mmCIF file of C-alpha atoms in Angstrom:
data_model
loop_
_atom_site.group_PDB
_atom_site.id
_atom_site.type_symbol
_atom_site.label_atom_id
_atom_site.label_comp_id
_atom_site.label_asym_id
_atom_site.label_seq_id
_atom_site.Cartn_x
_atom_site.Cartn_y
_atom_site.Cartn_z
ATOM 1 C CA MET A 1 -0.240 0.242 -0.174
ATOM 2 C CA GLU A 2 1.625 3.326 -0.909
ATOM 3 C CA PHE A 3 2.029 5.459 2.315
ATOM 4 C CA PRO A 4 0.302 8.344 2.590
ATOM 5 C CA ARG A 5 0.687 12.056 0.785
ATOM 6 C CA THR A 6 -0.933 14.360 3.896
ATOM 7 C CA LEU A 7 -0.398 13.027 7.795
ATOM 8 C CA LYS A 8 -1.677 14.809 10.094
ATOM 9 C CA VAL A 9 0.381 14.879 13.582
ATOM 10 C CA SER A 10 0.907 16.088 16.917
ATOM 11 C CA GLY A 11 3.063 17.452 19.012
ATOM 12 C CA THR A 12 2.907 18.871 23.154
ATOM 13 C CA ASP A 13 5.956 21.443 23.372
ATOM 14 C CA SER A 14 8.319 19.552 25.599
ATOM 15 C CA PRO A 15 12.437 19.202 26.200
ATOM 16 C CA PHE A 16 12.459 17.276 22.856
ATOM 17 C CA PHE A 17 9.577 19.049 21.156
ATOM 18 C CA LEU A 18 9.539 23.163 21.775
ATOM 19 C CA ILE A 19 7.015 24.484 20.378
ATOM 20 C CA LYS A 20 7.407 28.906 20.429
ATOM 21 C CA GLU A 21 5.493 31.084 19.459
ATOM 22 C CA THR A 22 6.766 34.590 17.836
ATOM 23 C CA GLY A 23 4.263 36.809 17.380
ATOM 24 C CA VAL A 24 4.531 36.350 13.599
ATOM 25 C CA ASN A 25 4.640 32.387 13.419
ATOM 26 C CA THR A 26 5.457 29.320 15.334
ATOM 27 C CA VAL A 27 9.540 28.241 15.873
ATOM 28 C CA ILE A 28 9.383 24.155 16.827
ATOM 29 C CA SER A 29 13.333 22.821 17.569
ATOM 30 C CA GLY A 30 13.915 19.689 19.261
ATOM 31 C CA PRO A 31 15.194 16.058 18.521
ATOM 32 C CA ASP A 32 11.663 15.018 17.370
ATOM 33 C CA TYR A 33 10.746 18.021 15.444
ATOM 34 C CA LEU A 34 14.065 16.392 13.456
ATOM 35 C CA LEU A 35 12.836 13.172 13.235
ATOM 36 C CA LEU A 36 9.710 13.726 11.854
ATOM 37 C CA ASN A 37 11.260 15.768 9.278
ATOM 38 C CA VAL A 38 13.826 13.345 8.474
ATOM 39 C CA LEU A 39 10.709 10.606 8.163
ATOM 40 C CA ALA A 40 8.507 13.150 5.674
ATOM 41 C CA GLU A 41 11.475 13.397 3.700
ATOM 42 C CA LYS A 42 12.392 9.593 3.218
ATOM 43 C CA LEU A 43 8.932 8.687 3.228
ATOM 44 C CA ASN A 44 7.872 11.351 0.843
ATOM 45 C CA PHE A 45 4.848 13.044 2.874
ATOM 46 C CA ASN A 46 4.084 16.465 4.059
ATOM 47 C CA TYR A 47 2.366 17.348 7.414
ATOM 48 C CA THR A 48 -0.168 19.147 9.189
ATOM 49 C CA LEU A 49 0.858 19.604 12.688
ATOM 50 C CA HIS A 50 -2.586 19.737 15.668
ATOM 51 C CA LEU A 51 -2.016 20.657 19.356
ATOM 52 C CA PRO A 52 -4.049 18.875 22.597
ATOM 53 C CA ARG A 53 -7.009 21.271 22.792
ATOM 54 C CA ASP A 54 -6.782 20.422 26.910
ATOM 55 C CA ASN A 55 -4.136 20.498 29.650
ATOM 56 C CA GLY A 56 -3.317 16.664 29.331
ATOM 57 C CA ARG A 57 0.088 16.890 26.994
ATOM 58 C CA TYR A 58 0.935 13.212 26.714
ATOM 59 C CA GLY A 59 -2.225 11.795 28.000
ATOM 60 C CA ILE A 60 -3.590 10.344 30.777
ATOM 61 C CA PRO A 61 -6.744 9.102 31.055
ATOM 62 C CA ASN A 62 -9.836 11.714 33.074
ATOM 63 C CA GLU A 63 -11.895 10.607 35.521
ATOM 64 C CA HIS A 64 -14.503 9.430 32.826
ATOM 65 C CA GLY A 65 -12.224 7.098 31.496
ATOM 66 C CA ASN A 66 -11.251 8.987 28.046
ATOM 67 C CA TRP A 67 -7.339 9.739 27.284
ATOM 68 C CA THR A 68 -6.639 13.222 27.100
ATOM 69 C CA GLY A 69 -3.590 15.267 25.589
ATOM 70 C CA VAL A 70 -2.140 13.498 22.880
ATOM 71 C CA THR A 71 -3.027 9.977 23.175
ATOM 72 C CA GLY A 72 -6.317 10.703 23.407
ATOM 73 C CA MET A 73 -6.514 12.575 20.075
ATOM 74 C CA VAL A 74 -4.496 9.703 18.212
ATOM 75 C CA ALA A 75 -6.602 6.975 19.955
ATOM 76 C CA ARG A 76 -9.586 9.309 18.436
ATOM 77 C CA GLY A 77 -8.315 9.243 14.849
ATOM 78 C CA GLU A 78 -8.243 13.173 14.951
ATOM 79 C CA VAL A 79 -4.427 12.755 14.131
ATOM 80 C CA ASP A 80 -2.590 9.979 11.978
ATOM 81 C CA MET A 81 0.330 9.748 14.580
ATOM 82 C CA ALA A 82 2.293 11.407 17.481
ATOM 83 C CA VAL A 83 6.412 12.211 17.195
ATOM 84 C CA ILE A 84 6.972 12.794 21.151
ATOM 85 C CA TYR A 85 9.283 11.590 23.388
ATOM 86 C CA MET A 86 6.782 9.649 25.094
ATOM 87 C CA ILE A 87 6.749 6.122 26.667
ATOM 88 C CA MET A 88 5.392 3.263 25.621
ATOM 89 C CA THR A 89 2.781 1.548 28.256
ATOM 90 C CA GLU A 90 0.499 -1.369 28.391
ATOM 91 C CA GLN A 91 -2.749 1.432 28.967
ATOM 92 C CA ARG A 92 -2.216 3.549 25.845
ATOM 93 C CA ALA A 93 -0.939 0.174 23.564
ATOM 94 C CA GLU A 94 -4.608 -0.412 24.509
ATOM 95 C CA VAL A 95 -6.048 2.166 22.561
ATOM 96 C CA VAL A 96 -2.796 3.099 20.459
ATOM 97 C CA ASP A 97 -0.420 1.500 18.448
ATOM 98 C CA PHE A 98 3.422 2.050 18.699
ATOM 99 C CA ILE A 99 6.100 1.658 15.615
ATOM 100 C CA VAL A 100 9.497 -0.697 17.158
ATOM 101 C CA PRO A 101 11.028 1.878 20.182
ATOM 102 C CA HIS A 102 14.087 4.892 18.806
ATOM 103 C CA SER A 103 15.079 5.368 22.317
ATOM 104 C CA VAL A 104 15.157 5.107 26.131
ATOM 105 C CA MET A 105 12.994 6.902 29.067
ATOM 106 C CA ASP A 106 14.817 6.838 32.289
ATOM 107 C CA LYS A 107 12.751 8.310 35.104
ATOM 108 C CA THR A 108 14.753 10.698 38.038
ATOM 109 C CA PHE A 109 14.213 13.750 39.757
ATOM 110 C CA ALA A 110 15.940 16.967 39.911
ATOM 111 C CA THR A 111 16.143 19.408 42.785
ATOM 112 C CA ASP A 112 18.619 22.618 43.310
ATOM 113 C CA ILE A 113 22.099 22.224 43.924
ATOM 114 C CA PRO A 114 22.196 21.623 47.763
ATOM 115 C CA GLY A 115 23.965 24.873 49.036
ATOM 116 C CA SER A 116 27.712 25.413 49.988
ATOM 117 C CA MET A 117 28.597 23.932 54.116
ATOM 118 C CA SER A 118 29.492 26.502 56.026
ATOM 119 C CA LYS A 119 33.344 27.526 56.423
ATOM 120 C CA TYR A 120 32.709 25.784 60.260
ATOM 121 C CA ASP A 121 31.768 22.089 59.491
ATOM 122 C CA GLU A 122 35.536 22.156 57.626
ATOM 123 C CA PHE A 123 36.982 22.330 59.671
ATOM 124 C CA ILE A 124 35.764 19.034 61.502
ATOM 125 C CA SER A 125 34.699 17.658 57.283
ATOM 126 C CA PRO A 126 38.762 16.240 56.670
ATOM 127 C CA PHE A 127 38.110 13.692 59.162
ATOM 128 C CA LYS A 128 35.220 11.336 58.928
ATOM 129 C CA PRO A 129 32.811 10.822 62.631
ATOM 130 C CA GLU A 130 35.059 7.291 63.232
ATOM 131 C CA ILE A 131 38.191 8.487 62.486
ATOM 132 C CA TRP A 132 37.765 11.949 65.630
ATOM 133 C CA LEU A 133 36.276 8.573 67.106
ATOM 134 C CA THR A 134 39.888 6.761 67.299
ATOM 135 C CA VAL A 135 42.148 10.305 67.427
ATOM 136 C CA PHE A 136 40.342 11.046 70.979
ATOM 137 C CA PHE A 137 40.191 7.646 72.033
ATOM 138 C CA LEU A 138 43.501 6.943 70.987
ATOM 139 C CA PHE A 139 45.786 10.195 72.071
ATOM 140 C CA VAL A 140 43.325 11.915 73.341
ATOM 141 C CA ILE A 141 42.171 9.645 76.831
ATOM 142 C CA PRO A 142 44.969 7.760 77.112
ATOM 143 C CA LYS A 143 46.684 11.493 77.612
ATOM 144 C CA LEU A 144 44.181 12.891 80.164
ATOM 145 C CA PHE A 145 44.026 8.894 82.527
ATOM 146 C CA GLN A 146 48.520 9.747 83.044
ATOM 147 C CA GLU A 147 48.119 12.812 83.768
ATOM 148 C CA MET A 148 45.866 12.293 86.520
ATOM 149 C CA ALA A 149 48.361 10.646 88.545
ATOM 150 C CA PHE A 150 49.040 14.195 89.235
ATOM 151 C CA LEU A 151 45.755 14.752 91.203
ATOM 152 C CA THR A 152 47.878 15.473 94.493
ATOM 153 C CA LYS A 153 49.969 18.310 92.444
ATOM 154 C CA GLY A 154 46.923 20.681 92.416
ATOM 155 C CA ILE A 155 44.634 21.956 89.813
ATOM 156 C CA PRO A 156 46.413 24.305 88.141
ATOM 157 C CA ASN A 157 49.469 22.455 87.638
ATOM 158 C CA ILE A 158 47.307 19.813 85.713
ATOM 159 C CA LEU A 159 46.110 22.318 83.481
ATOM 160 C CA SER A 160 49.363 23.400 82.635
ATOM 161 C CA GLU A 161 50.613 20.119 82.349
ATOM 162 C CA LEU A 162 47.968 18.741 80.308
ATOM 163 C CA TRP A 163 48.421 22.019 78.169
ATOM 164 C CA ASN A 164 51.803 21.727 77.670
ATOM 165 C CA ASN A 165 52.113 18.062 77.057
ATOM 166 C CA ALA A 166 53.707 17.628 79.917
ATOM 167 C CA GLU A 167 56.060 13.665 80.622
ATOM 168 C CA SER A 168 54.245 11.651 83.887
ATOM 169 C CA SER A 169 57.420 11.489 87.319
ATOM 170 C CA ARG A 170 60.631 11.651 86.398
ATOM 171 C CA LYS A 171 61.309 8.107 87.249
ATOM 172 C CA SER A 172 58.642 6.775 84.732
ATOM 173 C CA ARG A 173 60.212 8.928 82.415
ATOM 174 C CA ASN A 174 63.588 8.089 82.278
ATOM 175 C CA SER A 175 62.635 3.745 81.334
ATOM 176 C CA LEU A 176 62.418 2.069 78.175
ATOM 177 C CA THR A 177 59.451 1.642 77.542
ATOM 178 C CA HIS A 178 57.957 4.686 77.838
ATOM 179 C CA ARG A 179 60.298 6.652 75.438
ATOM 180 C CA ILE A 180 59.148 4.031 73.155
ATOM 181 C CA LEU A 181 55.611 4.763 74.255
ATOM 182 C CA GLU A 182 56.263 8.489 73.818
ATOM 183 C CA GLY A 183 58.090 8.580 70.871
ATOM 184 C CA SER A 184 55.497 5.921 68.791
ATOM 185 C CA PHE A 185 52.862 9.310 69.888
ATOM 186 C CA MET A 186 54.605 11.748 69.421
ATOM 187 C CA ILE A 187 55.509 10.479 66.062
ATOM 188 C CA ALA A 188 51.718 9.146 65.212
ATOM 189 C CA LYS A 189 51.113 12.671 66.715
ATOM 190 C CA SER A 190 53.119 14.804 64.513
ATOM 191 C CA PHE A 191 51.756 12.485 60.824
ATOM 192 C CA LEU A 192 47.674 12.722 62.226
ATOM 193 C CA LYS A 193 48.406 17.098 62.301
ATOM 194 C CA TYR A 194 50.647 17.028 58.717
ATOM 195 C CA PHE A 195 47.473 14.782 57.364
ATOM 196 C CA TYR A 196 44.840 17.648 58.893
ATOM 197 C CA ALA A 197 46.232 20.711 58.178
ATOM 198 C CA SER A 198 47.088 19.666 54.347
ATOM 199 C CA LYS A 199 43.687 18.459 54.141
ATOM 200 C CA LEU A 200 42.030 21.170 56.084
ATOM 201 C CA LEU A 201 43.627 23.885 53.224
ATOM 202 C CA SER A 202 42.300 21.399 50.800
ATOM 203 C CA PHE A 203 38.532 21.508 51.865
ATOM 204 C CA LEU A 204 38.976 24.905 52.200
ATOM 205 C CA THR A 205 40.540 25.751 48.761
ATOM 206 C CA ILE A 206 37.339 23.657 47.037
ATOM 207 C CA GLN A 207 33.427 25.453 47.513
ATOM 208 C CA ARG A 208 31.895 22.236 49.349
ATOM 209 C CA LYS A 209 28.177 21.719 48.687
ATOM 210 C CA GLN A 210 25.722 20.557 51.167
ATOM 211 C CA LYS A 211 24.308 16.850 50.848
ATOM 212 C CA GLY A 212 20.458 17.108 49.919
ATOM 213 C CA ILE A 213 18.340 14.968 48.557
ATOM 214 C CA ARG A 214 20.593 12.234 47.008
ATOM 215 C CA ASN A 215 17.581 9.448 45.895
ATOM 216 C CA MET A 216 14.070 7.776 46.373
ATOM 217 C CA GLU A 217 14.494 7.294 49.233
ATOM 218 C CA ASP A 218 15.730 10.362 51.024
ATOM 219 C CA LEU A 219 13.228 12.450 48.511
ATOM 220 C CA ALA A 220 10.758 10.558 50.099
ATOM 221 C CA THR A 221 11.534 10.586 53.353
ATOM 222 C CA ALA A 222 11.850 14.705 53.088
ATOM 223 C CA ILE A 223 7.968 15.045 51.777
ATOM 224 C CA GLU A 224 6.361 13.316 54.801
ATOM 225 C CA ASN A 225 8.156 15.118 57.533
ATOM 226 C CA GLY A 226 6.751 18.300 55.090
ATOM 227 C CA GLN A 227 10.340 19.313 53.966
ATOM 228 C CA TYR A 228 10.557 19.229 49.945
ATOM 229 C CA ARG A 229 7.154 18.980 47.410
ATOM 230 C CA CYS A 230 7.483 16.599 44.348
ATOM 231 C CA TYR A 231 6.096 18.085 41.276
ATOM 232 C CA VAL A 232 5.483 16.057 38.352
ATOM 233 C CA PRO A 233 4.746 16.302 35.081
ATOM 234 C CA GLN A 234 0.727 18.019 33.386
ATOM 235 C CA GLY A 235 -0.689 14.235 31.667
ATOM 236 C CA GLY A 236 2.421 12.157 32.801
ATOM 237 C CA ILE A 237 2.195 8.501 33.839
ATOM 238 C CA ASP A 238 3.831 9.763 36.472
ATOM 239 C CA LEU A 239 1.569 10.183 39.174
ATOM 240 C CA GLU A 240 -0.098 6.865 38.718
ATOM 241 C CA PHE A 241 3.024 4.689 38.896
ATOM 242 C CA PHE A 242 3.875 6.353 42.418
ATOM 243 C CA LEU A 243 -0.009 5.501 43.054
ATOM 244 C CA THR A 244 -0.010 2.053 41.648
ATOM 245 C CA SER A 245 3.527 0.783 42.546
ATOM 246 C CA ASP A 246 3.759 -1.664 44.811
ATOM 247 C CA LYS A 247 6.245 0.384 46.890
ATOM 248 C CA GLU A 248 4.586 2.064 49.867
ATOM 249 C CA ARG A 249 6.778 4.827 50.487
ATOM 250 C CA TYR A 250 5.719 5.153 45.902
ATOM 251 C CA ARG A 251 2.210 5.427 46.521
ATOM 252 C CA SER A 252 2.587 7.353 50.093
ATOM 253 C CA LEU A 253 4.549 10.314 47.747
ATOM 254 C CA GLY A 254 1.670 9.555 44.809
ATOM 255 C CA LYS A 255 -0.808 10.192 46.862
ATOM 256 C CA THR A 256 0.569 13.711 48.133
ATOM 257 C CA ILE A 257 1.077 15.351 44.896
ATOM 258 C CA SER A 258 -2.083 14.442 44.358
ATOM 259 C CA LEU A 259 -3.551 15.496 47.216
ATOM 260 C CA ASN A 260 -1.917 19.208 47.087
ATOM 261 C CA LYS A 261 -1.789 19.042 42.988
ATOM 262 C CA TRP A 262 1.889 19.231 42.562
ATOM 263 C CA PHE A 263 2.026 19.543 38.268
ATOM 264 C CA PHE A 264 3.529 21.653 36.447
ATOM 265 C CA GLU A 265 3.753 21.438 32.742
ATOM 266 C CA GLY A 266 5.335 21.629 29.443
ATOM 267 C CA ASN A 267 8.652 23.523 29.492
ATOM 268 C CA HIS A 268 7.697 25.856 32.867
ATOM 269 C CA PHE A 269 11.373 25.118 34.507
ATOM 270 C CA LYS A 270 13.008 26.561 31.478
ATOM 271 C CA HIS A 271 15.905 28.872 32.692
ATOM 272 C CA LYS A 272 14.712 29.411 36.174
ATOM 273 C CA ALA A 273 15.841 28.079 39.511
ATOM 274 C CA LEU A 274 13.309 25.167 40.600
ATOM 275 C CA GLY A 275 13.160 26.620 44.208
ATOM 276 C CA ARG A 276 14.212 25.822 47.926
ATOM 277 C CA ASN A 277 13.089 22.358 48.504
ATOM 278 C CA VAL A 278 11.725 22.175 45.662
ATOM 279 C CA ALA A 279 12.508 18.629 43.367
ATOM 280 C CA ILE A 280 10.613 17.749 39.925
ATOM 281 C CA THR A 281 10.103 14.190 38.143
ATOM 282 C CA GLY A 282 11.076 13.383 34.873
ATOM 283 C CA ALA A 283 12.947 11.681 31.649
ATOM 284 C CA ARG A 284 17.146 11.806 32.527
ATOM 285 C CA LEU A 285 17.763 13.483 28.839
ATOM 286 C CA SER A 286 15.123 16.081 29.150
ATOM 287 C CA LEU A 287 16.171 17.004 32.334
ATOM 288 C CA THR A 288 19.571 17.298 30.386
ATOM 289 C CA VAL A 289 18.416 19.739 28.011
ATOM 290 C CA LEU A 290 16.703 22.049 30.074
ATOM 291 C CA PHE A 291 19.780 22.721 32.628
ATOM 292 C CA GLY A 292 22.795 21.180 31.797
ATOM 293 C CA LYS A 293 25.024 18.248 31.897
ATOM 294 C CA HIS A 294 27.268 17.816 35.527
ATOM 295 C CA PRO A 295 29.828 19.898 36.239
ATOM 296 C CA PHE A 296 27.955 22.397 34.754
ATOM 297 C CA SER A 297 24.693 22.144 35.257
ATOM 298 C CA THR A 298 21.600 24.490 37.166
ATOM 299 C CA VAL A 299 20.706 21.556 39.442
ATOM 300 C CA PHE A 300 21.633 18.367 40.843
ATOM 301 C CA LEU A 301 20.377 15.757 39.411
ATOM 302 C CA SER A 302 19.910 12.223 41.054
ATOM 303 C CA ASP A 303 21.796 9.526 39.933
ATOM 304 C CA ASP A 304 18.414 7.400 41.335
ATOM 305 C CA SER A 305 16.453 6.080 38.896
ATOM 306 C CA PHE A 306 12.337 5.303 39.680
ATOM 307 C CA GLY A 307 11.647 3.551 36.039
ATOM 308 C CA ILE A 308 12.861 2.760 33.334
ATOM 309 C CA TRP A 309 10.526 2.310 29.778
ATOM 310 C CA ASN A 310 10.871 2.297 25.731
ATOM 311 C CA VAL A 311 9.824 5.764 23.465
ATOM 312 C CA ALA A 312 8.073 5.032 20.151
ATOM 313 C CA ILE A 313 6.076 7.147 17.588
ATOM 314 C CA MET A 314 2.384 6.671 18.779
ATOM 315 C CA VAL A 315 0.066 5.684 15.686
ATOM 316 C CA LYS A 316 -3.867 5.775 15.461
ATOM 317 C CA LYS A 317 -4.936 1.331 15.666
ATOM 318 C CA ASP A 318 -5.879 1.725 11.289
ATOM 319 C CA PHE A 319 -3.081 3.639 10.304
ATOM 320 C CA CYS A 320 -1.715 2.245 7.186
ATOM 321 C CA CYS A 321 1.314 1.508 6.571
ATOM 322 C CA LYS A 322 3.138 0.652 10.026
ATOM 323 C CA SER A 323 5.661 -1.377 8.584
ATOM 324 C CA ARG A 324 7.187 1.215 6.252
ATOM 325 C CA LEU A 325 7.390 3.232 9.283
ATOM 326 C CA ASN A 326 8.958 0.562 11.215
ATOM 327 C CA GLU A 327 11.454 0.133 8.262
ATOM 328 C CA MET A 328 12.715 3.767 7.987
ATOM 329 C CA VAL A 329 12.933 4.556 11.924
ATOM 330 C CA PHE A 330 14.971 0.867 11.896
ATOM 331 C CA ARG A 331 16.690 2.913 9.507
ATOM 332 C CA VAL A 332 16.594 6.302 11.517
ATOM 333 C CA ILE A 333 18.537 4.151 14.885
ATOM 334 C CA SER A 334 21.253 1.883 12.913
ATOM 335 C CA ALA A 335 22.252 5.360 11.297
ATOM 336 C CA GLY A 336 22.637 6.196 15.193
ATOM 337 C CA LEU A 337 20.546 9.796 14.003
ATOM 338 C CA TYR A 338 18.227 9.908 16.700
ATOM 339 C CA GLN A 339 20.575 10.028 18.926
ATOM 340 C CA LYS A 340 23.455 12.569 17.523
ATOM 341 C CA PHE A 341 19.844 15.146 17.496
ATOM 342 C CA VAL A 342 19.518 14.269 20.765
ATOM 343 C CA SER A 343 23.421 15.199 21.414
ATOM 344 C CA ASP A 344 23.716 18.459 19.097
ATOM 345 C CA GLU A 345 20.593 19.496 21.675
ATOM 346 C CA MET A 346 22.372 18.856 25.080
ATOM 347 C CA PHE A 347 25.595 20.429 23.195
ATOM 348 C CA ARG A 348 23.973 23.542 22.215
ATOM 349 C CA SER A 349 21.918 23.850 25.993
ATOM 350 C CA GLN A 350 25.291 22.721 27.396
ATOM 351 C CA LEU A 351 27.437 25.604 25.231
ATOM 352 C CA ARG A 352 24.687 28.220 26.615
ATOM 353 C CA LEU A 353 24.820 27.376 30.333
ATOM 354 C CA PHE A 354 28.936 27.347 29.972
ATOM 355 C CA GLU A 355 29.237 30.551 29.137
ATOM 356 C CA LYS A 356 27.513 31.659 32.608
ATOM 357 C CA PHE A 357 29.707 29.561 34.530
ATOM 358 C CA SER A 358 32.290 31.122 36.366
ATOM 359 C CA PRO A 359 34.914 28.571 37.398
ATOM 360 C CA GLU A 360 35.167 30.530 40.853
ATOM 361 C CA GLU A 361 32.116 29.150 42.431
ATOM 362 C CA THR A 362 34.088 25.049 42.083
ATOM 363 C CA VAL A 363 37.912 26.158 42.542
ATOM 364 C CA ARG A 364 39.248 29.510 43.545
ATOM 365 C CA PRO A 365 42.612 30.658 45.488
ATOM 366 C CA LEU A 366 42.512 30.639 49.386
ATOM 367 C CA MET A 367 41.114 33.589 50.115
ATOM 368 C CA LEU A 368 42.111 35.468 53.702
ATOM 369 C CA HIS A 369 39.118 35.564 55.544
ATOM 370 C CA ASP A 370 38.236 31.398 54.409
ATOM 371 C CA LEU A 371 41.328 31.083 57.015
ATOM 372 C CA TRP A 372 39.718 34.056 59.346
ATOM 373 C CA GLY A 373 38.531 31.123 62.162
ATOM 374 C CA VAL A 374 41.586 29.088 61.741
ATOM 375 C CA PHE A 375 43.433 32.481 63.606
ATOM 376 C CA LEU A 376 40.181 32.871 65.757
ATOM 377 C CA ALA A 377 40.756 29.946 67.165
ATOM 378 C CA LEU A 378 44.446 30.064 67.543
ATOM 379 C CA SER A 379 44.199 33.265 68.865
ATOM 380 C CA ILE A 380 41.815 32.117 71.258
ATOM 381 C CA LEU A 381 44.262 29.320 72.177
ATOM 382 C CA LEU A 382 47.034 31.623 72.880
ATOM 383 C CA LEU A 383 45.512 34.033 75.254
ATOM 384 C CA LEU A 384 44.748 30.383 77.360
ATOM 385 C CA SER A 385 48.099 29.505 77.343
ATOM 386 C CA VAL A 386 49.237 32.641 78.157
ATOM 387 C CA ALA A 387 46.396 32.609 81.328
ATOM 388 C CA LEU A 388 47.027 28.849 82.150
ATOM 389 C CA PHE A 389 51.194 30.273 82.826
ATOM 390 C CA LEU A 390 50.274 34.054 84.090
ATOM 391 C CA PHE A 391 48.231 31.766 86.633
ATOM 392 C CA GLU A 392 50.768 28.679 86.983
ATOM 393 C CA LEU A 393 53.621 31.732 87.647
ATOM 394 C CA TYR A 394 51.253 33.454 90.679
ATOM 395 C CA TYR A 395 50.416 29.851 91.890
ATOM 396 C CA HIS A 396 53.874 28.668 91.780
ATOM 397 C CA ASN A 397 55.246 32.686 93.766
ATOM 398 C CA ARG A 398 52.213 31.837 96.596
ATOM 399 C CA ASN A 399 53.484 28.398 97.331
ATOM 400 C CA ASN A 400 57.316 29.465 97.559
ATOM 401 C CA ARG A 401 56.279 32.730 100.118
ATOM 402 C CA LYS A 402 54.675 29.732 102.047
ATOM 403 C CA LEU A 403 58.148 27.893 102.355
ATOM 404 C CA ARG A 404 59.974 31.061 103.125
ATOM 405 C CA THR A 405 57.597 31.860 105.706
ATOM 406 C CA THR A 406 57.822 28.302 107.137
ATOM 407 C CA ALA A 407 60.796 28.464 107.068
ATOM 408 C CA ARG A 408 61.505 31.990 108.838
ATOM 409 C CA ASP A 409 59.190 30.923 111.832
#
């Protein structure tokens, strides 16, 4: 059968099918639009574009069981096909047909990039908590027990000897065992100081970020605690997937989204911050096109995924030439054309973001104000040491006066 010379095609505004109204005409771009043009050229057909009149966008069943958006238009025969980055589902396959898959959709979520860590947090960051506990038990506790033997000498002497790492009694410190232990302690302490100082300078030089929300488990917990809001695409399957999931956390997440009506349309978040404590779900490739790729991305894109589906062109049930369309899509895939369209779009998006990117946001020279906390702590400790020295000197002089007075008596 001869392929139709004119087709009605549907689509909707998305990162892969960009629709921009200029006031004079409508400009369309994106990987799916390029794919449509390749098919039109090779199969020798013209097409007219028809956008959904409702806000269903991709299409979901409404409360009456009727399909909305692009899926509804194809199912009702209002258009012949839809060339758009949309996933194949069993529910959609009941009312429409799909051509051979030409891509894969990996669903994840994005949040704003976590804020920078406090400079005071940097002082404990070089070592993990277990390392700090090891230092406390191997260096601090033994020294405290060592100084407990000096209780009879008076509090001022104890403080002074603790601060200056004083030795134990002269008899014990002259022994070989004590010298070996004390020598190994001093060597270990020197290495510890060196490692800490070198890592601290590295941590101060690089602007480190807070942990933030890393995976779906963290996101579900944050939403349950009222700390985050999660928006899903209007007319997409994300909400339905959460509500029908076999995981209780996902079902709870879906109920919260549905109750609060957390939806967004099209490219609503393009070229703008998501907002504090806000997450959005979507296809990984689409989110990368919108916000760029690490390390130049304007958002944090989770490595976690909550679903992976095939992507295929949608056609009406009685479409005449599915085999011809399948053959041409196979050729496009084999030639790597669709992947090139996606890569080019990602490159253009990345280039726009790169022009706004400043290396000073990540690695920068170490400034004096970065070391302000170090100098402040050093100054306080030096003042305390001077105060202890003066107090010890006063205590020593007072004891000498008492001894002289006793000797004269």
